[in-house]
Tab-separated table of N, CA, C and O in Angstrom:
chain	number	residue	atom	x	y	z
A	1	UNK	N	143.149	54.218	-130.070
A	1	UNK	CA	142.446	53.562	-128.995
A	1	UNK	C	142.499	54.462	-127.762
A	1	UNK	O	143.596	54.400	-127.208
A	2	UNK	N	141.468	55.422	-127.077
A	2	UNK	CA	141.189	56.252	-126.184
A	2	UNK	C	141.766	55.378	-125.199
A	2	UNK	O	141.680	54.152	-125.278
A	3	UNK	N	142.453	56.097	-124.113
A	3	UNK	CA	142.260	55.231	-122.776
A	3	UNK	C	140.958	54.396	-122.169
A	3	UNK	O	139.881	54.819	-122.591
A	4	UNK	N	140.885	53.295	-121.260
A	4	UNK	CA	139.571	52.743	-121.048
A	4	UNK	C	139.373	51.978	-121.794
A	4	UNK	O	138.388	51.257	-121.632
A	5	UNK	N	140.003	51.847	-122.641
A	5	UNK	CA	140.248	50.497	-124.031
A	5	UNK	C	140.447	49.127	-123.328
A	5	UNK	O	141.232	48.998	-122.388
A	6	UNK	N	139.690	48.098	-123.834
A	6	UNK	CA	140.009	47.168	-123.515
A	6	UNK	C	140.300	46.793	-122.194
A	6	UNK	O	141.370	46.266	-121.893
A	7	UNK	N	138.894	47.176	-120.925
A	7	UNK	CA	138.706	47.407	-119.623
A	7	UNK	C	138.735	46.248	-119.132
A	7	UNK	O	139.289	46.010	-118.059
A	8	UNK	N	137.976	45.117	-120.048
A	8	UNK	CA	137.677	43.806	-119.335
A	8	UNK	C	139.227	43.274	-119.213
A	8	UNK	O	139.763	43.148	-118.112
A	9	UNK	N	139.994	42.931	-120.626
A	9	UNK	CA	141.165	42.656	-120.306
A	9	UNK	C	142.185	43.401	-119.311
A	9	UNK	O	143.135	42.927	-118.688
A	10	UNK	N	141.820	44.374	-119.344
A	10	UNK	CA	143.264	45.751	-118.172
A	10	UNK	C	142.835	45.009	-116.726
A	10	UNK	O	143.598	44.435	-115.949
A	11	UNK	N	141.578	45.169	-116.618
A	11	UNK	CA	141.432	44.240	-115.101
A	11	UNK	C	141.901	42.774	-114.826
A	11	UNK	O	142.035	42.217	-113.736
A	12	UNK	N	142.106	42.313	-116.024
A	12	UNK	CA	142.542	40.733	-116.127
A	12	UNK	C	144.049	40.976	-115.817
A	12	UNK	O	144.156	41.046	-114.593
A	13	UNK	N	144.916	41.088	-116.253
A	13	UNK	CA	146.261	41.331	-116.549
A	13	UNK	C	146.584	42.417	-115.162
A	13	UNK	O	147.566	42.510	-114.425
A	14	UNK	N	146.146	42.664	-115.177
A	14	UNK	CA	146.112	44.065	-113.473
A	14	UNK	C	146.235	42.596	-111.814
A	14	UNK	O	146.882	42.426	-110.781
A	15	UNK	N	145.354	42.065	-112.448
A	15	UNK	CA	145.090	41.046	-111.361
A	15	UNK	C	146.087	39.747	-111.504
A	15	UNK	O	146.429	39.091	-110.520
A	16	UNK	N	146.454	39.492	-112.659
A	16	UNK	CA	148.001	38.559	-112.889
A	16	UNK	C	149.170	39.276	-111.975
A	16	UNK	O	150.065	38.739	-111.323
A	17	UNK	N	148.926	40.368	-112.109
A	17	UNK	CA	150.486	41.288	-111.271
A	17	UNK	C	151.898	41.112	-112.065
A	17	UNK	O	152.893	41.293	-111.364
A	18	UNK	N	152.159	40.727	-113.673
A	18	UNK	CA	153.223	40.798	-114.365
A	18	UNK	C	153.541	39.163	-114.730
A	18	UNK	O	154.311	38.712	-115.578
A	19	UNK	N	152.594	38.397	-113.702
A	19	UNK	CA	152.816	36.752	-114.163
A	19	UNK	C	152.245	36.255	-115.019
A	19	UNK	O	151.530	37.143	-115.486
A	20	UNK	N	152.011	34.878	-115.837
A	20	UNK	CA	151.127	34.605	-116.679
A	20	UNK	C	152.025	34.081	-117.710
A	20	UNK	O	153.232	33.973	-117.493
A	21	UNK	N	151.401	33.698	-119.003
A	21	UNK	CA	152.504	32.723	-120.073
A	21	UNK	C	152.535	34.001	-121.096
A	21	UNK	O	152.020	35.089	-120.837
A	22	UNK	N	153.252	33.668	-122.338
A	22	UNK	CA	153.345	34.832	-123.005
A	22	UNK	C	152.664	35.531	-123.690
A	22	UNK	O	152.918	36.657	-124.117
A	23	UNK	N	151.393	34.649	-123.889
A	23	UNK	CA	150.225	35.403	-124.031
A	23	UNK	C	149.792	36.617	-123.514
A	23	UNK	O	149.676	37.735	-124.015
A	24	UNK	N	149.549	36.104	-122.260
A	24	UNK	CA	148.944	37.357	-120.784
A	24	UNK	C	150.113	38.266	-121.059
A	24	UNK	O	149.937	39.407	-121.487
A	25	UNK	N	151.403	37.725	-120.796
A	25	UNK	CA	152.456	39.350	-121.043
A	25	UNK	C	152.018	40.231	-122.298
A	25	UNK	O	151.621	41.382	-122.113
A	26	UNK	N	152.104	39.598	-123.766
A	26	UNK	CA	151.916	40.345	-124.314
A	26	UNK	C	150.865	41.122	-124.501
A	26	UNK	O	151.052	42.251	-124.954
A	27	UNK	N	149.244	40.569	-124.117
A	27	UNK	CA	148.273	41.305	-123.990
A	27	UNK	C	148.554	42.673	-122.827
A	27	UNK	O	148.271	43.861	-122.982
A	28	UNK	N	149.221	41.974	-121.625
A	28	UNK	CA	149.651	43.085	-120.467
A	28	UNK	C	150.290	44.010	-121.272
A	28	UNK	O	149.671	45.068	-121.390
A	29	UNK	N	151.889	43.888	-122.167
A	29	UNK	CA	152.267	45.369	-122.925
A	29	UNK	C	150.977	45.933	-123.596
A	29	UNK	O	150.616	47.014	-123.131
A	30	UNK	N	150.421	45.555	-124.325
A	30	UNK	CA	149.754	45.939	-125.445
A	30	UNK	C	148.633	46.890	-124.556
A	30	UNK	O	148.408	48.046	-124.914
A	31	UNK	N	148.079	46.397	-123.582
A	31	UNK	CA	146.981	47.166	-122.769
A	31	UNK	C	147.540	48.702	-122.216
A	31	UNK	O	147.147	49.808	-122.587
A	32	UNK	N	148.429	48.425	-121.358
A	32	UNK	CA	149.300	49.584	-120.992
A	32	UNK	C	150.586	50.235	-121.611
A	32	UNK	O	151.400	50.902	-120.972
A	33	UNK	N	150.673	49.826	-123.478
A	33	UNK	CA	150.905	50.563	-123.944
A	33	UNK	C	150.100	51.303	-125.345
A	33	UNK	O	149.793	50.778	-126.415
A	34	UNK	N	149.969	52.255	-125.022
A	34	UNK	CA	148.971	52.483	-126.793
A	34	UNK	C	149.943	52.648	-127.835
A	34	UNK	O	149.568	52.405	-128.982
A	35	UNK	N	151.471	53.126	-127.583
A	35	UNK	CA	152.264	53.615	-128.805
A	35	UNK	C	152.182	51.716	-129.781
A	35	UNK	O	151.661	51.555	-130.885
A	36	UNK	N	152.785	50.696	-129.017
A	36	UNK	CA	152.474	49.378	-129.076
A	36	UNK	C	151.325	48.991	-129.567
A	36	UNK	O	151.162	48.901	-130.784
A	37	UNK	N	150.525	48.755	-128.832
A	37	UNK	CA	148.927	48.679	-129.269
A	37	UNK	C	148.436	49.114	-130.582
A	37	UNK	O	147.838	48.336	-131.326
A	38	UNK	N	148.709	50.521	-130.928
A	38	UNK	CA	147.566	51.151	-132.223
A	38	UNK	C	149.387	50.475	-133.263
A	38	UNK	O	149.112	50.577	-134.459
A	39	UNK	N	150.888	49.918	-133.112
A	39	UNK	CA	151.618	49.331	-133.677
A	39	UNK	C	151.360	47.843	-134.487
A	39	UNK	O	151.736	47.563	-135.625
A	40	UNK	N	150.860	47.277	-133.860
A	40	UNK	CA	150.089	46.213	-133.780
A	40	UNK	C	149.139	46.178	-134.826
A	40	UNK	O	149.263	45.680	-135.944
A	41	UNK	N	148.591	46.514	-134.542
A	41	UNK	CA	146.959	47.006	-134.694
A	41	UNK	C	146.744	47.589	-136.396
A	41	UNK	O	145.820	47.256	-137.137
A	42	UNK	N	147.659	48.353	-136.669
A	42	UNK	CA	148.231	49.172	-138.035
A	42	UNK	C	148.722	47.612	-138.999
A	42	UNK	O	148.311	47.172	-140.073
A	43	UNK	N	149.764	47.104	-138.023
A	43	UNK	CA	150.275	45.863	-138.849
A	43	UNK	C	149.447	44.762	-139.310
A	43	UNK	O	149.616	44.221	-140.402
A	44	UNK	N	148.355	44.360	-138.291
A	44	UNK	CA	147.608	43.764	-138.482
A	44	UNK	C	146.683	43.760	-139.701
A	44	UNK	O	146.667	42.894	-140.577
A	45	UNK	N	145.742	45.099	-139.615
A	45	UNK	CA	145.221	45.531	-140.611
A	45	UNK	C	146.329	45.856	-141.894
A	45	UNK	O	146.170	45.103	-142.855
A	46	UNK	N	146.978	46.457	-141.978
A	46	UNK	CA	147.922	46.207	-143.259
A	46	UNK	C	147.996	45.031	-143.593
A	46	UNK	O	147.745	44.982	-144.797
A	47	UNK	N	148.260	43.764	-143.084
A	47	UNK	CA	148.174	42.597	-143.744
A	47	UNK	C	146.795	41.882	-144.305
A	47	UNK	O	146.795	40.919	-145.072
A	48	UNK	N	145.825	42.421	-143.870
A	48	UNK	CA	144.174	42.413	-144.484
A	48	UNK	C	143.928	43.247	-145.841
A	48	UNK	O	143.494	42.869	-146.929
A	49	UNK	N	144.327	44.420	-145.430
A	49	UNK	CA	144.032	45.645	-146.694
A	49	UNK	C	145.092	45.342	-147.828
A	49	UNK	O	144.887	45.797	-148.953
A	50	UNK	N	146.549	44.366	-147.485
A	50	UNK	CA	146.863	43.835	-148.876
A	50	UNK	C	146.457	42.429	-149.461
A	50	UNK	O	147.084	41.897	-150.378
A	51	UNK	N	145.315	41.852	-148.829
A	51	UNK	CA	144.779	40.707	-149.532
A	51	UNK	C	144.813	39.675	-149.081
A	51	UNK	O	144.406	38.686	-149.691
A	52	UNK	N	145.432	39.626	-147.590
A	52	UNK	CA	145.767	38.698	-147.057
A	52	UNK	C	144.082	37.995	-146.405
A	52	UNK	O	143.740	38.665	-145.431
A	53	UNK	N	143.263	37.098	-146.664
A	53	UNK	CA	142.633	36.292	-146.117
A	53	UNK	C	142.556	35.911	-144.840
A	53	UNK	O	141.514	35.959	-144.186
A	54	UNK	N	144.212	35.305	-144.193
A	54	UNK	CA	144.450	35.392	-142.927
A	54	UNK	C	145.706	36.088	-142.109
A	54	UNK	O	146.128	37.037	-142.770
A	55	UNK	N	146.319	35.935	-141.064
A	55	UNK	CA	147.010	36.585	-140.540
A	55	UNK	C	147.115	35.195	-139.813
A	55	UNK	O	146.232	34.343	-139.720
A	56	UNK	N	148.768	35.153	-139.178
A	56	UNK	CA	148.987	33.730	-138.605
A	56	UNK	C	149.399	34.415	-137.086
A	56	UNK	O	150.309	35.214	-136.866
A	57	UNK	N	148.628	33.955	-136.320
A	57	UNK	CA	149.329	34.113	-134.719
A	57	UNK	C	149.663	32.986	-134.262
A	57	UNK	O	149.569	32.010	-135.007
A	58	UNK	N	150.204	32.815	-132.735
A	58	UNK	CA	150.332	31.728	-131.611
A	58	UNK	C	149.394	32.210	-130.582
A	58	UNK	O	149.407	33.385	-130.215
A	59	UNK	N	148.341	31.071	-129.967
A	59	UNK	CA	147.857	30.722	-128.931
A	59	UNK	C	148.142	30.805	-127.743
A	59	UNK	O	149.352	31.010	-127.832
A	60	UNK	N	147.887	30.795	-126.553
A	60	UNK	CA	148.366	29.906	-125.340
A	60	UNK	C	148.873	29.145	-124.762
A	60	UNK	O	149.175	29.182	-123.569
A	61	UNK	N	149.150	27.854	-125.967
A	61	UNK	CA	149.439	26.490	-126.165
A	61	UNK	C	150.378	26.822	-126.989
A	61	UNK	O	151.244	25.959	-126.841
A	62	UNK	N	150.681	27.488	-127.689
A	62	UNK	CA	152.146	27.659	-128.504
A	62	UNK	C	152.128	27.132	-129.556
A	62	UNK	O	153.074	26.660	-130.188
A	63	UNK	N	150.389	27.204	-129.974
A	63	UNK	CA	150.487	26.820	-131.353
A	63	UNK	C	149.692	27.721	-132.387
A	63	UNK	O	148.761	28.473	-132.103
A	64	UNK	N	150.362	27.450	-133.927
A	64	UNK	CA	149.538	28.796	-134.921
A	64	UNK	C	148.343	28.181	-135.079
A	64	UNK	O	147.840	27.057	-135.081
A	65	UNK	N	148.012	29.578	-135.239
A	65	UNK	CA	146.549	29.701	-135.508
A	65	UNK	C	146.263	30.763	-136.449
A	65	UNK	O	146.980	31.745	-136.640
A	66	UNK	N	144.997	30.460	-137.111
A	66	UNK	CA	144.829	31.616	-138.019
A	66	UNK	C	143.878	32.725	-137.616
A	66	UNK	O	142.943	32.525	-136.840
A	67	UNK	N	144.155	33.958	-138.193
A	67	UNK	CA	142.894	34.957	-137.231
A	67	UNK	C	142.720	35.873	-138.718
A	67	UNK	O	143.527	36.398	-139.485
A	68	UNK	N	141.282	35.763	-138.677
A	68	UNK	CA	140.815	36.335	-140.148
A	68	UNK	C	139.842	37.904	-139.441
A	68	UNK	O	139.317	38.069	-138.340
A	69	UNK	N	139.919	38.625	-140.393
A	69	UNK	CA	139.000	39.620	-139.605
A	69	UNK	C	137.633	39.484	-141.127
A	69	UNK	O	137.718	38.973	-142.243
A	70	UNK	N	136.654	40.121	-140.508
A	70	UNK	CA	135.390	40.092	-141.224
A	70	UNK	C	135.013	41.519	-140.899
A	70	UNK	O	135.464	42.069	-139.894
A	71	UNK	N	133.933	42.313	-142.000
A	71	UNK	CA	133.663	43.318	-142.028
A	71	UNK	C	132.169	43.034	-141.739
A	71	UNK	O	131.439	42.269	-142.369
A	72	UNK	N	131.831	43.845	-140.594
A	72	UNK	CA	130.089	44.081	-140.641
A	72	UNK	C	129.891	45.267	-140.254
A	72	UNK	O	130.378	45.782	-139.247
A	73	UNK	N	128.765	46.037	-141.458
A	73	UNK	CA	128.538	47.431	-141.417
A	73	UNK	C	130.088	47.876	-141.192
A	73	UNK	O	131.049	47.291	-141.691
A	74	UNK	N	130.166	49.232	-140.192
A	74	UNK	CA	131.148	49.491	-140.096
A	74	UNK	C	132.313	48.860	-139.332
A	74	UNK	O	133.445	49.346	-139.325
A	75	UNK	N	131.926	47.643	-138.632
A	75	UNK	CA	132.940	47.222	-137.469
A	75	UNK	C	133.476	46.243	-137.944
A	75	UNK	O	132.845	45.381	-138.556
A	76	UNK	N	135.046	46.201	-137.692
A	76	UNK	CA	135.848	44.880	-137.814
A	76	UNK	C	135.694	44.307	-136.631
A	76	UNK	O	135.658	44.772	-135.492
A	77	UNK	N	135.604	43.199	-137.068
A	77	UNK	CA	135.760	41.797	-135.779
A	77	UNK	C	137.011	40.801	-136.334
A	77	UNK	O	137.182	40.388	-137.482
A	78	UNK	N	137.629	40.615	-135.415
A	78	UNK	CA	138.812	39.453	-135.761
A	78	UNK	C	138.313	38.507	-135.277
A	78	UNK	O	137.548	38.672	-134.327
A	79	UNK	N	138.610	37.087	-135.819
A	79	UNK	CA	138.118	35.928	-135.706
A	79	UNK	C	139.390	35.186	-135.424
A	79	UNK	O	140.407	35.393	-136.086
A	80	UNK	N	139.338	34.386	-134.513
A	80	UNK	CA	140.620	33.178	-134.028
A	80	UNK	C	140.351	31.620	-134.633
A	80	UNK	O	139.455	31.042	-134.018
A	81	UNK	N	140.784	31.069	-135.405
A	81	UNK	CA	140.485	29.332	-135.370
A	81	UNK	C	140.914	29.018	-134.472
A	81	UNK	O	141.993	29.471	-134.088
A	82	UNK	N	140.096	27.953	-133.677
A	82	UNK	CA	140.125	27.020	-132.742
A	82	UNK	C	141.096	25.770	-133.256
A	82	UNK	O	141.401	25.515	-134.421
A	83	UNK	N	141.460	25.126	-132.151
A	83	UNK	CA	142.551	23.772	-132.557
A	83	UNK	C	141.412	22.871	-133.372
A	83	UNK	O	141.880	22.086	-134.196
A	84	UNK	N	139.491	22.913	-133.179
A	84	UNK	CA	138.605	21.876	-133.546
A	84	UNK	C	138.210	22.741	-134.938
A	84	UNK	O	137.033	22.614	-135.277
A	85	UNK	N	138.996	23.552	-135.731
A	85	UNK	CA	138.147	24.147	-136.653
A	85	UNK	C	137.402	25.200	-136.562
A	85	UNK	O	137.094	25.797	-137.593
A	86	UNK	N	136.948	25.656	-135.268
A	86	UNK	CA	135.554	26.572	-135.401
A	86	UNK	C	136.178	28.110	-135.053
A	86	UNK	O	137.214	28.177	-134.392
A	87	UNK	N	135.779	28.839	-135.333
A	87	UNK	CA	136.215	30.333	-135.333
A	87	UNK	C	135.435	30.930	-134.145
A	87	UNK	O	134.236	31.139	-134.328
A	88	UNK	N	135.932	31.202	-133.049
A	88	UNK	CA	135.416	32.130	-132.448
A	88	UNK	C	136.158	33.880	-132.123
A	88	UNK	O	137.351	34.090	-132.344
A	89	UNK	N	135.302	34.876	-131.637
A	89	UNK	CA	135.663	36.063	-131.293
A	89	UNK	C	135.867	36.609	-130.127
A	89	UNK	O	135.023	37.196	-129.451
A	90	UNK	N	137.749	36.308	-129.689
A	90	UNK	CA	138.041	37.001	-128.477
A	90	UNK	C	136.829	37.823	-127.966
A	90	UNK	O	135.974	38.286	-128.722
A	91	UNK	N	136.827	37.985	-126.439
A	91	UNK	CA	136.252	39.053	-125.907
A	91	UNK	C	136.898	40.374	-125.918
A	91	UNK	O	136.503	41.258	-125.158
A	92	UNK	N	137.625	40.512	-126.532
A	92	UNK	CA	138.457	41.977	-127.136
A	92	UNK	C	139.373	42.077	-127.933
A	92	UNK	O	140.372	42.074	-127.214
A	93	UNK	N	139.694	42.164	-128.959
A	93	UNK	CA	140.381	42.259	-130.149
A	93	UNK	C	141.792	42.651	-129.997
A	93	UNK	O	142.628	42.467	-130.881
A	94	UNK	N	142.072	43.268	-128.708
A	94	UNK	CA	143.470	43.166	-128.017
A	94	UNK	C	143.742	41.661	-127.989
A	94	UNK	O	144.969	41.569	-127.992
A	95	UNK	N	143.182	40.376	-127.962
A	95	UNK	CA	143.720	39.434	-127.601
A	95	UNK	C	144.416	38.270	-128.789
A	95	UNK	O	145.151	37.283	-128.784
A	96	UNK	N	143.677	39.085	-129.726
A	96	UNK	CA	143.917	38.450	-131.493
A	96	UNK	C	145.127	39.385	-131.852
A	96	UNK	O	146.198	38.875	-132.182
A	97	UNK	N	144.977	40.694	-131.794
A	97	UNK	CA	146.299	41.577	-131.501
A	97	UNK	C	147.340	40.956	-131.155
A	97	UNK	O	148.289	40.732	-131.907
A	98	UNK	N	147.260	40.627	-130.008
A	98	UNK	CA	148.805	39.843	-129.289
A	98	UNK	C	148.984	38.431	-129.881
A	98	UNK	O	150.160	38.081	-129.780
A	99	UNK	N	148.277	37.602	-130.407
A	99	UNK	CA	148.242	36.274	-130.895
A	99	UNK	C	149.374	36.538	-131.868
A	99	UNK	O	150.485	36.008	-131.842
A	100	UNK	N	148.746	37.793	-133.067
A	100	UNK	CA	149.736	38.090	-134.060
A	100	UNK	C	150.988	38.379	-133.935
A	100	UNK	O	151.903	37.848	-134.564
A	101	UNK	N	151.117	39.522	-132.844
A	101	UNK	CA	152.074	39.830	-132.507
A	101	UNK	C	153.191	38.684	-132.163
A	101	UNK	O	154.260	38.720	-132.773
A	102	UNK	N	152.922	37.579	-131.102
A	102	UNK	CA	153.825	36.313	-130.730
A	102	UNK	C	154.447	35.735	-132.005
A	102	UNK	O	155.605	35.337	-132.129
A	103	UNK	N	153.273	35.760	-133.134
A	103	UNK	CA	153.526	34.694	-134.025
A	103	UNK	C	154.279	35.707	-134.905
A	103	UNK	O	155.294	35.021	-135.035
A	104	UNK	N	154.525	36.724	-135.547
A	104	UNK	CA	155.865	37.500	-135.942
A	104	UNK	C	156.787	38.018	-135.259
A	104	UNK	O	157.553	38.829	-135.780
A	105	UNK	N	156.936	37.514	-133.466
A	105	UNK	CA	158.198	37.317	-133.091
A	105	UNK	C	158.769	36.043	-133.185
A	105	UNK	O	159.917	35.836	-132.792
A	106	UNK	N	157.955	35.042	-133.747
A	106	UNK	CA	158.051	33.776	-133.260
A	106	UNK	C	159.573	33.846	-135.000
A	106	UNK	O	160.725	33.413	-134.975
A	107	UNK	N	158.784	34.593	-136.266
A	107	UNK	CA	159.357	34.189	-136.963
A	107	UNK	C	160.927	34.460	-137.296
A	107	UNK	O	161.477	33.854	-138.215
């Protein structure tokens, strides 16, 4: 991940100033660190490329959720379930990143 990665979120978390729930922190490491970040990121996808369907994170709310990624053409997109069922796609894939991340510290 080049620097300039994930701009919309770096300005988000820039403007928290280090506060926020553990969400925002962990997106904050993950932004301003890449060794972390492409860590993540490796783990994540390793749990896809061995068959895994989903990947379990925590929310905002402190609750699991599942985050599936889908292949189109060449781009992965990660997908989050909603608490109502419906799957939507972070505005940056750093934020499904950190979901995972909470939820295998959680375990």
């Amino acid at each position: 991940m080049p620097m300039g990665y994930f701009n919309k979120t770096k300005d988000y978390v820039d403007k928290l100033g280090g506060k926020g729930d553990a969400l925002d922190q962990m997106v904050a490491r993950l932004v301003k660190n890449y060794q972390d970040a492409n860590r993540v990121r490796k783990a994540l996808d390793e749990r896809f490329n061995k068959g895994a369907e989903f990947a379990v994170g925590i929310d905002r709310g402190g609750r699991l959720v599942r985050i599936k990624r889908v292949q189109e053409r060449m781009k992965r997109r990660y997908l989050v379930e909603g608490v109502d069922g419906s799957w939507h796609e972070p505005e940056e894939k750093v934020w499904a990143m950190a979901m995972f991340e909470l939820g295998r510290r959680k375990k």
